[in-house]
GROMACS .gro file of C-alpha atoms in nm:
model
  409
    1UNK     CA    1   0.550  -1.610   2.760
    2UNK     CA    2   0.208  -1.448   2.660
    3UNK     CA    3   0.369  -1.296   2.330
    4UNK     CA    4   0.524  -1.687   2.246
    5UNK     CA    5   0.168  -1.849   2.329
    6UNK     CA    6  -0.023  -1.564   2.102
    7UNK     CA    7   0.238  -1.629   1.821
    8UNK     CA    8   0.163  -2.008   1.835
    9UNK     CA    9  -0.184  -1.923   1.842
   10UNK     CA   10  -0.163  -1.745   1.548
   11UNK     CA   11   0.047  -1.951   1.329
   12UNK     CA   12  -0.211  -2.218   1.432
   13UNK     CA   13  -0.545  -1.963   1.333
   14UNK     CA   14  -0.304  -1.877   1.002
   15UNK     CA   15  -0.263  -2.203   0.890
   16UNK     CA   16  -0.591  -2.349   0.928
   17UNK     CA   17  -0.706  -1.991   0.724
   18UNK     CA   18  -0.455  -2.147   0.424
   19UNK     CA   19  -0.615  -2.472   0.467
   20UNK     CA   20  -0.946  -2.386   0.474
   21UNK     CA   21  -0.934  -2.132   0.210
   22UNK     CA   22  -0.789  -2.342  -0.065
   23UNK     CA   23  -1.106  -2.502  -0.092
   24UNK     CA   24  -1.274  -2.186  -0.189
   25UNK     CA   25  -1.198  -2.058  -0.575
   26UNK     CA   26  -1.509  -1.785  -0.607
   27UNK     CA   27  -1.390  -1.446  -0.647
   28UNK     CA   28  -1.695  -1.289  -0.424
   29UNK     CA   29  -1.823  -1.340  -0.090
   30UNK     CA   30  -2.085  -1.602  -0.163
   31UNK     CA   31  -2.334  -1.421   0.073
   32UNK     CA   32  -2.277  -0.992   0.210
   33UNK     CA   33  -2.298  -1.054   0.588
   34UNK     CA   34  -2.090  -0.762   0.622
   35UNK     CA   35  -2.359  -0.554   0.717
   36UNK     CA   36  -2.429  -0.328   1.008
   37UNK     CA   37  -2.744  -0.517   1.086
   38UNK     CA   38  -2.618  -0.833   1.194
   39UNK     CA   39  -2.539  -0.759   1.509
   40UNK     CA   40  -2.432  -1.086   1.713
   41UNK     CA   41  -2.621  -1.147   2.060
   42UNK     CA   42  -2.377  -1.343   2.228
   43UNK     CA   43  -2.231  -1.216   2.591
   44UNK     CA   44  -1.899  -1.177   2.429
   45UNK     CA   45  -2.005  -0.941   2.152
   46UNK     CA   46  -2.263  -0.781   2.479
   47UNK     CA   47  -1.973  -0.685   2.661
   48UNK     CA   48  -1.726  -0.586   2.364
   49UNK     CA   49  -2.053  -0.323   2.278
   50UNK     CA   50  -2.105  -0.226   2.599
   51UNK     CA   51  -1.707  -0.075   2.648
   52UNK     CA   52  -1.731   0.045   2.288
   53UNK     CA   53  -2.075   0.215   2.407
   54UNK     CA   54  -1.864   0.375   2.699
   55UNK     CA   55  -1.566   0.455   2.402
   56UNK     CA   56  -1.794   0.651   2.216
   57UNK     CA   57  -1.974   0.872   2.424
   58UNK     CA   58  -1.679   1.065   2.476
   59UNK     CA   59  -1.705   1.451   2.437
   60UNK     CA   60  -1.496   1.462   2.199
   61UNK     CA   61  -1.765   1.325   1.933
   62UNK     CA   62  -1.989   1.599   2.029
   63UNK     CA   63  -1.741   1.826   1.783
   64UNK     CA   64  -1.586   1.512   1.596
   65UNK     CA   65  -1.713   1.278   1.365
   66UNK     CA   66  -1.674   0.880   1.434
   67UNK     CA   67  -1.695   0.622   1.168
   68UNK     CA   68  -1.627   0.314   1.339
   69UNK     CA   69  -1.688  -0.079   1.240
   70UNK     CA   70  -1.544  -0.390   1.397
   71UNK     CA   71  -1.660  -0.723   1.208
   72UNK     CA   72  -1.598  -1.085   1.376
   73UNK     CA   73  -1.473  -1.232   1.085
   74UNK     CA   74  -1.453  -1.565   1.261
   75UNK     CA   75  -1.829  -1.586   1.337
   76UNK     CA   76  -1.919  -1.395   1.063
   77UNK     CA   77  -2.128  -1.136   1.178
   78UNK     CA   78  -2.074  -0.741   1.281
   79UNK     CA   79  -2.023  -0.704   1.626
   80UNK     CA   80  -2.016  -0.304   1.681
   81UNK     CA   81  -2.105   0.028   1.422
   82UNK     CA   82  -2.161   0.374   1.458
   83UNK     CA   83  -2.116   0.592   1.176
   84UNK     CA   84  -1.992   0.279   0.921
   85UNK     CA   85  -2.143   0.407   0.615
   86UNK     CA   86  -2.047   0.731   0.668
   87UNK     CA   87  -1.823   0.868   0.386
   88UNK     CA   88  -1.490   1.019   0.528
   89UNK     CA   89  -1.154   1.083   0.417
   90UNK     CA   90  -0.936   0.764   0.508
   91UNK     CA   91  -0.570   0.901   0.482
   92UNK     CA   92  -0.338   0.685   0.440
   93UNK     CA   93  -0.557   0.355   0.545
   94UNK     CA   94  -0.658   0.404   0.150
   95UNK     CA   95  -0.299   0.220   0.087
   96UNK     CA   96  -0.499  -0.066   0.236
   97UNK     CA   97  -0.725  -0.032  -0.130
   98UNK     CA   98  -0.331  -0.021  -0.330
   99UNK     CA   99  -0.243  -0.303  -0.140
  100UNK     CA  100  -0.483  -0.531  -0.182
  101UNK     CA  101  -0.600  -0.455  -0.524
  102UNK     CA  102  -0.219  -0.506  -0.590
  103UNK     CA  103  -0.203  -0.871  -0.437
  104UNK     CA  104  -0.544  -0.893  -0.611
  105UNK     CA  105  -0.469  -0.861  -0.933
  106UNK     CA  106  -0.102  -0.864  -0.972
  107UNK     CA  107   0.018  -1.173  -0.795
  108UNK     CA  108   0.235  -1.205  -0.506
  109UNK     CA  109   0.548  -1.290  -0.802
  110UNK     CA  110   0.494  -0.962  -0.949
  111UNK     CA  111   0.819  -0.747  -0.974
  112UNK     CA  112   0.909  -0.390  -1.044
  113UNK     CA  113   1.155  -0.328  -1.319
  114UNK     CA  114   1.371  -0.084  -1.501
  115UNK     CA  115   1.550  -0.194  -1.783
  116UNK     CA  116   1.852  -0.062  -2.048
  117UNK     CA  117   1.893  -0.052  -2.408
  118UNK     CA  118   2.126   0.035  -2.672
  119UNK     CA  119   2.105   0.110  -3.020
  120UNK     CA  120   2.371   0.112  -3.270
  121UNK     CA  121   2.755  -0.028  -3.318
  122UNK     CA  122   3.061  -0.093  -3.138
  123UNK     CA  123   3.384   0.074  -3.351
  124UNK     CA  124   3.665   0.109  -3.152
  125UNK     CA  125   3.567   0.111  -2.814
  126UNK     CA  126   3.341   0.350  -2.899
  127UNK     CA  127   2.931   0.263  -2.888
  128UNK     CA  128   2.820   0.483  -3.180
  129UNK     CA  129   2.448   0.520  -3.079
  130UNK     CA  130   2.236   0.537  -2.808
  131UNK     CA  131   2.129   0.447  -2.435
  132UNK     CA  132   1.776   0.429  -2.377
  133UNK     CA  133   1.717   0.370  -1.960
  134UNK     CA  134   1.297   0.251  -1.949
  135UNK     CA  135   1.122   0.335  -1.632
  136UNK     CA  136   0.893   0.086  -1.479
  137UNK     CA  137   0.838   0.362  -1.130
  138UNK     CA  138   1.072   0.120  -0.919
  139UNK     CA  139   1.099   0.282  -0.615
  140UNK     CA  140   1.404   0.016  -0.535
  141UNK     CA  141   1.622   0.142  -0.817
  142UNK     CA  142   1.955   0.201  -0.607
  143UNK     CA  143   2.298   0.256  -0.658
  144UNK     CA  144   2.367  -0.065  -0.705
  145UNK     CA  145   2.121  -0.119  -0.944
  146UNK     CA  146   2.245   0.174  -1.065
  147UNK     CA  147   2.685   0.021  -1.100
  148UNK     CA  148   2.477  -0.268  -1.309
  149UNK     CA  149   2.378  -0.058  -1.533
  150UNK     CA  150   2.677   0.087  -1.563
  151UNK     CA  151   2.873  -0.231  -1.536
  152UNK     CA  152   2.675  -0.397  -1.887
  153UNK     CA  153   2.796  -0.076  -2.077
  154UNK     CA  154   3.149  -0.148  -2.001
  155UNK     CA  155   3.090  -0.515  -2.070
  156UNK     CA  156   3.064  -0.432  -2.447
  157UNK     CA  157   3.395  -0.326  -2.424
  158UNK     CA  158   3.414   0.074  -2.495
  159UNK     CA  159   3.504   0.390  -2.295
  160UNK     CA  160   3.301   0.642  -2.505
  161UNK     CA  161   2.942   0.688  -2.624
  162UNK     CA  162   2.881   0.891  -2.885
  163UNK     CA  163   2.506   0.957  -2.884
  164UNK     CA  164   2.259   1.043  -2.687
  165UNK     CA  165   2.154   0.921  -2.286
  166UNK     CA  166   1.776   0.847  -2.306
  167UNK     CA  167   1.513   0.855  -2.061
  168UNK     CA  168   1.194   0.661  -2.161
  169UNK     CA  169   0.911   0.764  -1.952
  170UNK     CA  170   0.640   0.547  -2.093
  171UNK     CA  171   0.564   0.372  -1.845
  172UNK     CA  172   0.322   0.639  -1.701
  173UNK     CA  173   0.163   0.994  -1.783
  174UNK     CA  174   0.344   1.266  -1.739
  175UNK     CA  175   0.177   1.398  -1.400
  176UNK     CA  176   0.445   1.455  -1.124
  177UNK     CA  177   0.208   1.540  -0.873
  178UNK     CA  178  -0.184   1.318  -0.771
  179UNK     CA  179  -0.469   1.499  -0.768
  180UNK     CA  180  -0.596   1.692  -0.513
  181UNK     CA  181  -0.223   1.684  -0.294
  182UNK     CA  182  -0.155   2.014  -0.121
  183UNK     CA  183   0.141   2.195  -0.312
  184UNK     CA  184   0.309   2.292   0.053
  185UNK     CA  185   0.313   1.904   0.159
  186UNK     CA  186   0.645   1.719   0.093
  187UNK     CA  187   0.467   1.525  -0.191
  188UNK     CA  188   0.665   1.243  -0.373
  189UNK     CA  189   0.797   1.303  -0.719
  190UNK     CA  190   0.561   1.067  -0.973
  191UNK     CA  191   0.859   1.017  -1.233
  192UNK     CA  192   0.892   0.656  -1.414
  193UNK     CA  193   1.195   0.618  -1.385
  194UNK     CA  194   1.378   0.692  -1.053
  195UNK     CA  195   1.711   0.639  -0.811
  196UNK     CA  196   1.674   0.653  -0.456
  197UNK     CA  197   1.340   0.750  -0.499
  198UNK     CA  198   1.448   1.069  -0.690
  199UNK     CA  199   1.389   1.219  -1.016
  200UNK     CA  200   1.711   1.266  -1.142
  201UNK     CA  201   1.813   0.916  -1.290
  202UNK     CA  202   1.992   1.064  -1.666
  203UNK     CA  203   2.226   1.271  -1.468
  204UNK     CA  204   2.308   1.036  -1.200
  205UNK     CA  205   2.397   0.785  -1.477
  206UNK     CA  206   2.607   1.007  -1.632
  207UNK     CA  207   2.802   1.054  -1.360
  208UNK     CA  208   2.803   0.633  -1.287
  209UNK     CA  209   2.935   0.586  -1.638
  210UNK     CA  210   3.204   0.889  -1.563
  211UNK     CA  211   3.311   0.711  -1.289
  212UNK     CA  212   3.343   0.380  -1.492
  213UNK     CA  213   3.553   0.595  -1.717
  214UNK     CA  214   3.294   0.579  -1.972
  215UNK     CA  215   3.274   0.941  -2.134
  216UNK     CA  216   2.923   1.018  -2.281
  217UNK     CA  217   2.966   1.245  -2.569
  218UNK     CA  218   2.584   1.335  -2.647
  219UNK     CA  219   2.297   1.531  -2.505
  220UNK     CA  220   2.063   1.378  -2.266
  221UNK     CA  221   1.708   1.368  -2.437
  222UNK     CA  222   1.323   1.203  -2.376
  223UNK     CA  223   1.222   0.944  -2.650
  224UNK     CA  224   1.059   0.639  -2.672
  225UNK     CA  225   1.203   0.296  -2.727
  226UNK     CA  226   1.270   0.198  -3.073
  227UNK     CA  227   1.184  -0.128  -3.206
  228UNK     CA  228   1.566  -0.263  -3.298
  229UNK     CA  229   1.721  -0.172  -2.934
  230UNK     CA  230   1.867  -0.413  -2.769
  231UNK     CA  231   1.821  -0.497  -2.432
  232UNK     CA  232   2.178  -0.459  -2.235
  233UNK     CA  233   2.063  -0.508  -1.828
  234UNK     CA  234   1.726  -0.475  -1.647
  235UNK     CA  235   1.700  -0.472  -1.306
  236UNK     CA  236   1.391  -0.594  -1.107
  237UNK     CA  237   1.256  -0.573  -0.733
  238UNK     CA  238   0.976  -0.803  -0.570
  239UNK     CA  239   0.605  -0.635  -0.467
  240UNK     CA  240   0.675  -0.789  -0.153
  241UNK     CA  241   1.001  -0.554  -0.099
  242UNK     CA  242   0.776  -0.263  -0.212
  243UNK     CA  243   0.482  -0.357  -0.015
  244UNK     CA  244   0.657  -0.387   0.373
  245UNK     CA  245   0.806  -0.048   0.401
  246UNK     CA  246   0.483   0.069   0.172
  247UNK     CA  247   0.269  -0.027   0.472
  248UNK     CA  248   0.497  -0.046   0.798
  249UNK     CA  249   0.628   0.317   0.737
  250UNK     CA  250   0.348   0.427   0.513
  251UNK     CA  251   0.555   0.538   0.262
  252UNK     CA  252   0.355   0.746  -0.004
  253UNK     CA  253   0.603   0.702  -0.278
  254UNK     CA  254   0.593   0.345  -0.260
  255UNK     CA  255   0.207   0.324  -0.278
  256UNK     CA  256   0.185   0.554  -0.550
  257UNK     CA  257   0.420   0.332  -0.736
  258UNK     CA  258   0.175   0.060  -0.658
  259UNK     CA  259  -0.068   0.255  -0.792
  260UNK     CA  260   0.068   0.299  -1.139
  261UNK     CA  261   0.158  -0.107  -1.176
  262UNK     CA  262  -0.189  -0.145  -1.120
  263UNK     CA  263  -0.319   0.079  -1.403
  264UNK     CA  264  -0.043  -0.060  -1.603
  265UNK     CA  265  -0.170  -0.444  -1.543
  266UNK     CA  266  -0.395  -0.378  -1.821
  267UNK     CA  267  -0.172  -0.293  -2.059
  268UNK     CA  268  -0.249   0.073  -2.092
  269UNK     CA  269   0.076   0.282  -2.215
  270UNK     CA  270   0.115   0.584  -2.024
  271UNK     CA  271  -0.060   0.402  -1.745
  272UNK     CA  272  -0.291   0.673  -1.590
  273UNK     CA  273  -0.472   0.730  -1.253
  274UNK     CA  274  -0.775   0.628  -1.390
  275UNK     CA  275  -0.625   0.305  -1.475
  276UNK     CA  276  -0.592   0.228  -1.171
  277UNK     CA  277  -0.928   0.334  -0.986
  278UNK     CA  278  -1.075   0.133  -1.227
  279UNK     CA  279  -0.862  -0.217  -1.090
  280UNK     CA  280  -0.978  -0.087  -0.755
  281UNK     CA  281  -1.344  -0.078  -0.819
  282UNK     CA  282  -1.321  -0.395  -0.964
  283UNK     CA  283  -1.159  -0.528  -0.652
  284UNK     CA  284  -1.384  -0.403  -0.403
  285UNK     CA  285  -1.689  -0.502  -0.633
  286UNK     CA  286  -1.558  -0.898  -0.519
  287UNK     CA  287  -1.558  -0.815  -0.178
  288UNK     CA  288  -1.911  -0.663  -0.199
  289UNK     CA  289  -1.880  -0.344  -0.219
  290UNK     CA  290  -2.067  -0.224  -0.476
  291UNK     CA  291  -2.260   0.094  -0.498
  292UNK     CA  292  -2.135   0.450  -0.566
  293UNK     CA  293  -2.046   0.588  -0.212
  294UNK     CA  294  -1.676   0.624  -0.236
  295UNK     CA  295  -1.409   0.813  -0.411
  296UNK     CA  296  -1.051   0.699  -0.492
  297UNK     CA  297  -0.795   0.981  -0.640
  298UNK     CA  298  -0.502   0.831  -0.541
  299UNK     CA  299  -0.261   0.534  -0.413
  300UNK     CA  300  -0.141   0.644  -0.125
  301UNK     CA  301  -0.396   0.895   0.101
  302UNK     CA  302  -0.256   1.218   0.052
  303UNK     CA  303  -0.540   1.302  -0.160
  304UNK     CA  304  -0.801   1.560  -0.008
  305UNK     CA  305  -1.015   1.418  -0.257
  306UNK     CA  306  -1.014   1.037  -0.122
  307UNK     CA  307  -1.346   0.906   0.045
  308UNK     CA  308  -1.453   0.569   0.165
  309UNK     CA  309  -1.688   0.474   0.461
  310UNK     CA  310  -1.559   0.245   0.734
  311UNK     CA  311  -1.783  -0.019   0.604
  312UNK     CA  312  -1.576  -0.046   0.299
  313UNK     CA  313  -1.235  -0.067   0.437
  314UNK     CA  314  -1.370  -0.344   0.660
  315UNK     CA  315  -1.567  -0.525   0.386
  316UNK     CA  316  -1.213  -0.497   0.181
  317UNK     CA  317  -1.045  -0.617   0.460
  318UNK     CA  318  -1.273  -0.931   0.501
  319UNK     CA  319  -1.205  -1.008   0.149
  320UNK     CA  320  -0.821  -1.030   0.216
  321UNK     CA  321  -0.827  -1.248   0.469
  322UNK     CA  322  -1.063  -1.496   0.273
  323UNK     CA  323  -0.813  -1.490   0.042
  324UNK     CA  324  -0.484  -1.662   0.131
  325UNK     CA  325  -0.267  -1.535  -0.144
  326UNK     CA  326  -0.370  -1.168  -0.029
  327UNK     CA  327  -0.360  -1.222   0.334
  328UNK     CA  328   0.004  -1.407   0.342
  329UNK     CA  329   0.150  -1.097   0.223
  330UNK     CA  330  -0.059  -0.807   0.384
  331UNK     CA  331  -0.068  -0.926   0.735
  332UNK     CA  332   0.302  -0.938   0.770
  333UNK     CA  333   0.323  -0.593   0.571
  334UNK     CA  334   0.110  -0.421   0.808
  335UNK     CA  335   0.270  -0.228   1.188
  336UNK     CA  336   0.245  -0.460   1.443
  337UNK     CA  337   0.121  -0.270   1.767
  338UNK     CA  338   0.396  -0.184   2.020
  339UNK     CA  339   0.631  -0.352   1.820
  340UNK     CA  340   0.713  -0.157   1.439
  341UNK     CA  341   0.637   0.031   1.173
  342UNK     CA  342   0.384   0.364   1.251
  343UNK     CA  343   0.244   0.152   1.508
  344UNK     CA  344   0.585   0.126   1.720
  345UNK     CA  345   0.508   0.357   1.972
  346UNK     CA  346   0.111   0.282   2.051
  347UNK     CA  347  -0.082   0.060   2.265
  348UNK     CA  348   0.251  -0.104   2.427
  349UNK     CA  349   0.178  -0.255   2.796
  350UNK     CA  350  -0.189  -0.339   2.681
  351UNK     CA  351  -0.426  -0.638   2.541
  352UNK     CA  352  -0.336  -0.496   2.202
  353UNK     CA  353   0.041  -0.540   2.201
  354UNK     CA  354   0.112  -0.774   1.925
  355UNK     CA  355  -0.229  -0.916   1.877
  356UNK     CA  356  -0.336  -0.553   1.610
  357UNK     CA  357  -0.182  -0.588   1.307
  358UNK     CA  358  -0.331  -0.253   1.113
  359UNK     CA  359  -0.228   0.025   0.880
  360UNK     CA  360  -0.277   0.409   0.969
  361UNK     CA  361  -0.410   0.715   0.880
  362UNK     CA  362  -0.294   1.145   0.956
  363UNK     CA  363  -0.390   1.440   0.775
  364UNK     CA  364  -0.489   1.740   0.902
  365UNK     CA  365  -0.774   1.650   1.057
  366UNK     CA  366  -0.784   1.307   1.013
  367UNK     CA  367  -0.650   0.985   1.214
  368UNK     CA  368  -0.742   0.711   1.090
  369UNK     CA  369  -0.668   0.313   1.191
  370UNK     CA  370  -0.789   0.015   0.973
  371UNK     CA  371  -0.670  -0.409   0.989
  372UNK     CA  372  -0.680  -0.666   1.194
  373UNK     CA  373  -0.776  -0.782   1.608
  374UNK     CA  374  -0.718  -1.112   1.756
  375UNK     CA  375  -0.948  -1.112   2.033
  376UNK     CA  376  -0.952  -1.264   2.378
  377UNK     CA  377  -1.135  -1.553   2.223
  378UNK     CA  378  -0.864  -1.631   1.945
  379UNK     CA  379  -1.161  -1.485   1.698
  380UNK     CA  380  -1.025  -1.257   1.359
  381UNK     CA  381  -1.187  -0.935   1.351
  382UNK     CA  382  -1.191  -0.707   1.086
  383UNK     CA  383  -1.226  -0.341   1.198
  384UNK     CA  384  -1.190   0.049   1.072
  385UNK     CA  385  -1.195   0.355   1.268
  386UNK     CA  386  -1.169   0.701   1.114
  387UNK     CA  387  -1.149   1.026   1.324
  388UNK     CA  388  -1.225   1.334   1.119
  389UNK     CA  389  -1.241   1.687   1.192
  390UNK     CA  390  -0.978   1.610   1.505
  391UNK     CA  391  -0.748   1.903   1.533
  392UNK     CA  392  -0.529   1.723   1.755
  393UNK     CA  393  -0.448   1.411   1.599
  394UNK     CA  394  -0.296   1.226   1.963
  395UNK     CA  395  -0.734   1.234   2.065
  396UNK     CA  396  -0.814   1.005   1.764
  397UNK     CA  397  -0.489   0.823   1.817
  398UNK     CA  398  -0.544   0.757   2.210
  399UNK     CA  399  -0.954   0.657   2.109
  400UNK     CA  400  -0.861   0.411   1.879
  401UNK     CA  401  -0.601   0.265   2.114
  402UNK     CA  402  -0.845   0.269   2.359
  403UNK     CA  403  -1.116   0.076   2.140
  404UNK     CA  404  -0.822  -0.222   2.010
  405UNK     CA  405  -0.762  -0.257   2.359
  406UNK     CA  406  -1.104  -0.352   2.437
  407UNK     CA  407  -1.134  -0.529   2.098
  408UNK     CA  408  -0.825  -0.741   2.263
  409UNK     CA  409  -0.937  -0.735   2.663
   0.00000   0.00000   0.00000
């Protein structure tokens, strides 16, 4: 009964957000109260601090670091920070930057897309010319997608190609790995055009059209589009589809895919990284964030060479929820506490079942947690906790449990 009354509560707070938020059209806060010296004085907020207080004076920060911010997004003011502008790695919270950069400047109707082209005649039931498959980095591209493909070939009525099966890889530079991943992790392959999340889409459509009876007779090859092809089938996938499993199971290839629609919004051709840190900046710059003390090298967190402060990610976070277009889409994308996603497992049996909705963070190292509270008092809060230089990653897990417990008690 107390999980149906919270969900009514928060369809209630939710819609109201919509409402209310309509109203407002300017990209940027119109004033930074984000700030770690706002500090509400209210007996709420006193006794929120004063388990917090008991939180961090653990042992464990004596040979830790904390960086630590919650913001009371309903009364608009900070309620606790320690260490907030401290600049620390975020694993994989920094999909929280893909995400809502992506929702930002995309659209919520944005879709992922590969798409195939052919070149040439039909003589005989024989396609003299070429297949050209374009990769947009859909990490959705399935088998099914992949017997569509197939199927339009066979629509133009021939059993044999003679010419060549062409992979365009346009789409995106040529980089298969981010920079700064470790070369032992099991790092995602950063190929434009993919099936099943692999990078082995030429040879796996050779084998579809074999199975079609369609017999290519021609080498496979890398070329760009030419102007007279003709577009045969293209296959497409909502952000929304990418974005859920992106953030419920943190899965790195997805963000990274993110990443590279992102630099591509601008119309660059190969999108690069740097394509997309630049969308990013200009994101957080409209939710306030706006000096130098942060460093984005990738989409997804596996970067070593990824550093924000917990005052940014909550700051970002802010900004998304002011937003209704961005916060529609993230809030349901993000693990639900004791109930999915990374999340699943943790804080079950306590205040913070259900009512944290937030993405996380491991690297060696690292445990990070960053989203959203509904507190006792039906307030939004905006908060960020990263954990660095924890060699067992279960002690920043069980603190920051412990502290979205008492942001719910």
């Amino acid at each position: 009964m107390k999980h149906i009354f919270r969900n009514w509560i928060l369809s209630f707070l939710l819609a109201g957000t919509a409402g209310s938020l309509q109203a407002q059209t300017a990209d940027t806060l119109l004033t930074d109260t984000c700030t770690t010296d706002t500090i509400a004085e209210l007996p709420w907020p006193q006794n929120l601090q004063a388990r917090l207080d008991t939180l961090t004076s653990d042992r464990m920060f004596d040979y830790t670091q904390l960086g630590l911010m919650v913001y009371d997004i309903t009364a608009d003011s900070t309620l606790y920070a320690r260490g907030a502008k401290q600049i620390m790695r975020p694993a994989s919270t920094m999909k929280l930057l893909t995400a809502i950069t992506a929702l930002d400047q995309l659209g919520q109707s944005y879709r992922f897309s590969t798409s195939l082209y052919y070149t040439g005649q039909v003589e005989d039931s024989v396609l003299v010319g070429d297949l050209y498959c374009v990769g947009g980095m859909d990490p959705l591209f399935n088998n099914s997608d992949m017997e569509a493909f197939s199927a339009s070939v066979k629509a133009l009525g021939i059993h044999t190609l003679k010419g060549r099966l062409v992979a365009v890889n346009s789409f995106k530079d040529p980089d298969l790995l981010g920079e700064g991943w470790c070369w032992d992790d099991d790092n995602p392959s950063l190929s434009a055009l993919l099936i099943n999340g692999k990078d082995d889409f030429i040879s796996q459509f050779a084998q579809q059209l074999d199975k079609d009876s369609i017999f290519p007779d021609g080498p496979a090859d890398i070329a760009a589009l030419p102007k007279d092809a003709i577009l045969l089938c293209q296959r497409t996938h909502a952000i929304e589809d990418v974005l859920i499993p992106m953030m419920k199971d943190s899965n790195n290839l997805y963000a990274e895919s993110m990443f590279y629609q992102i630099g591509a919004a601008s119309g660059a051709r190969p999108a690069k990284a740097s394509h997309a840190r630049k969308a990013i900046k200009h994101t957080l710059h409209k939710a306030g964030v706006k000096d130098a003390h942060y460093k984005i090298a990738d989409g997804s967190g596996l970067s070593l060479y990824n550093y924000v402060t917990p005052e940014l990610l909550t700051k970002l976070l802010t900004y998304a929820y002011r937003k209704a277009g961005i916060y529609r889409y993230l809030y349901v994308s993000l693990p639900v506490a004791g109930e999915d996603g990374t999340l699943k497992k943790r804080m079950k049996d306590t205040p913070a079942q259900i009512n944290i909705h937030a993405k996380t963070g491991t690297l060696t190292g690292i445990s990070s947690l960053a989203g959203y509270a509904i507190a006792a008092n039906n307030h939004i809060l905006a908060f960020s906790i990263i954990n660095q230089g924890v060699m067992k990653n279960e002690q920043g897990r069980d603190f920051q449990d412990k502290v979205c417990a008492a942001l719910c008690k």
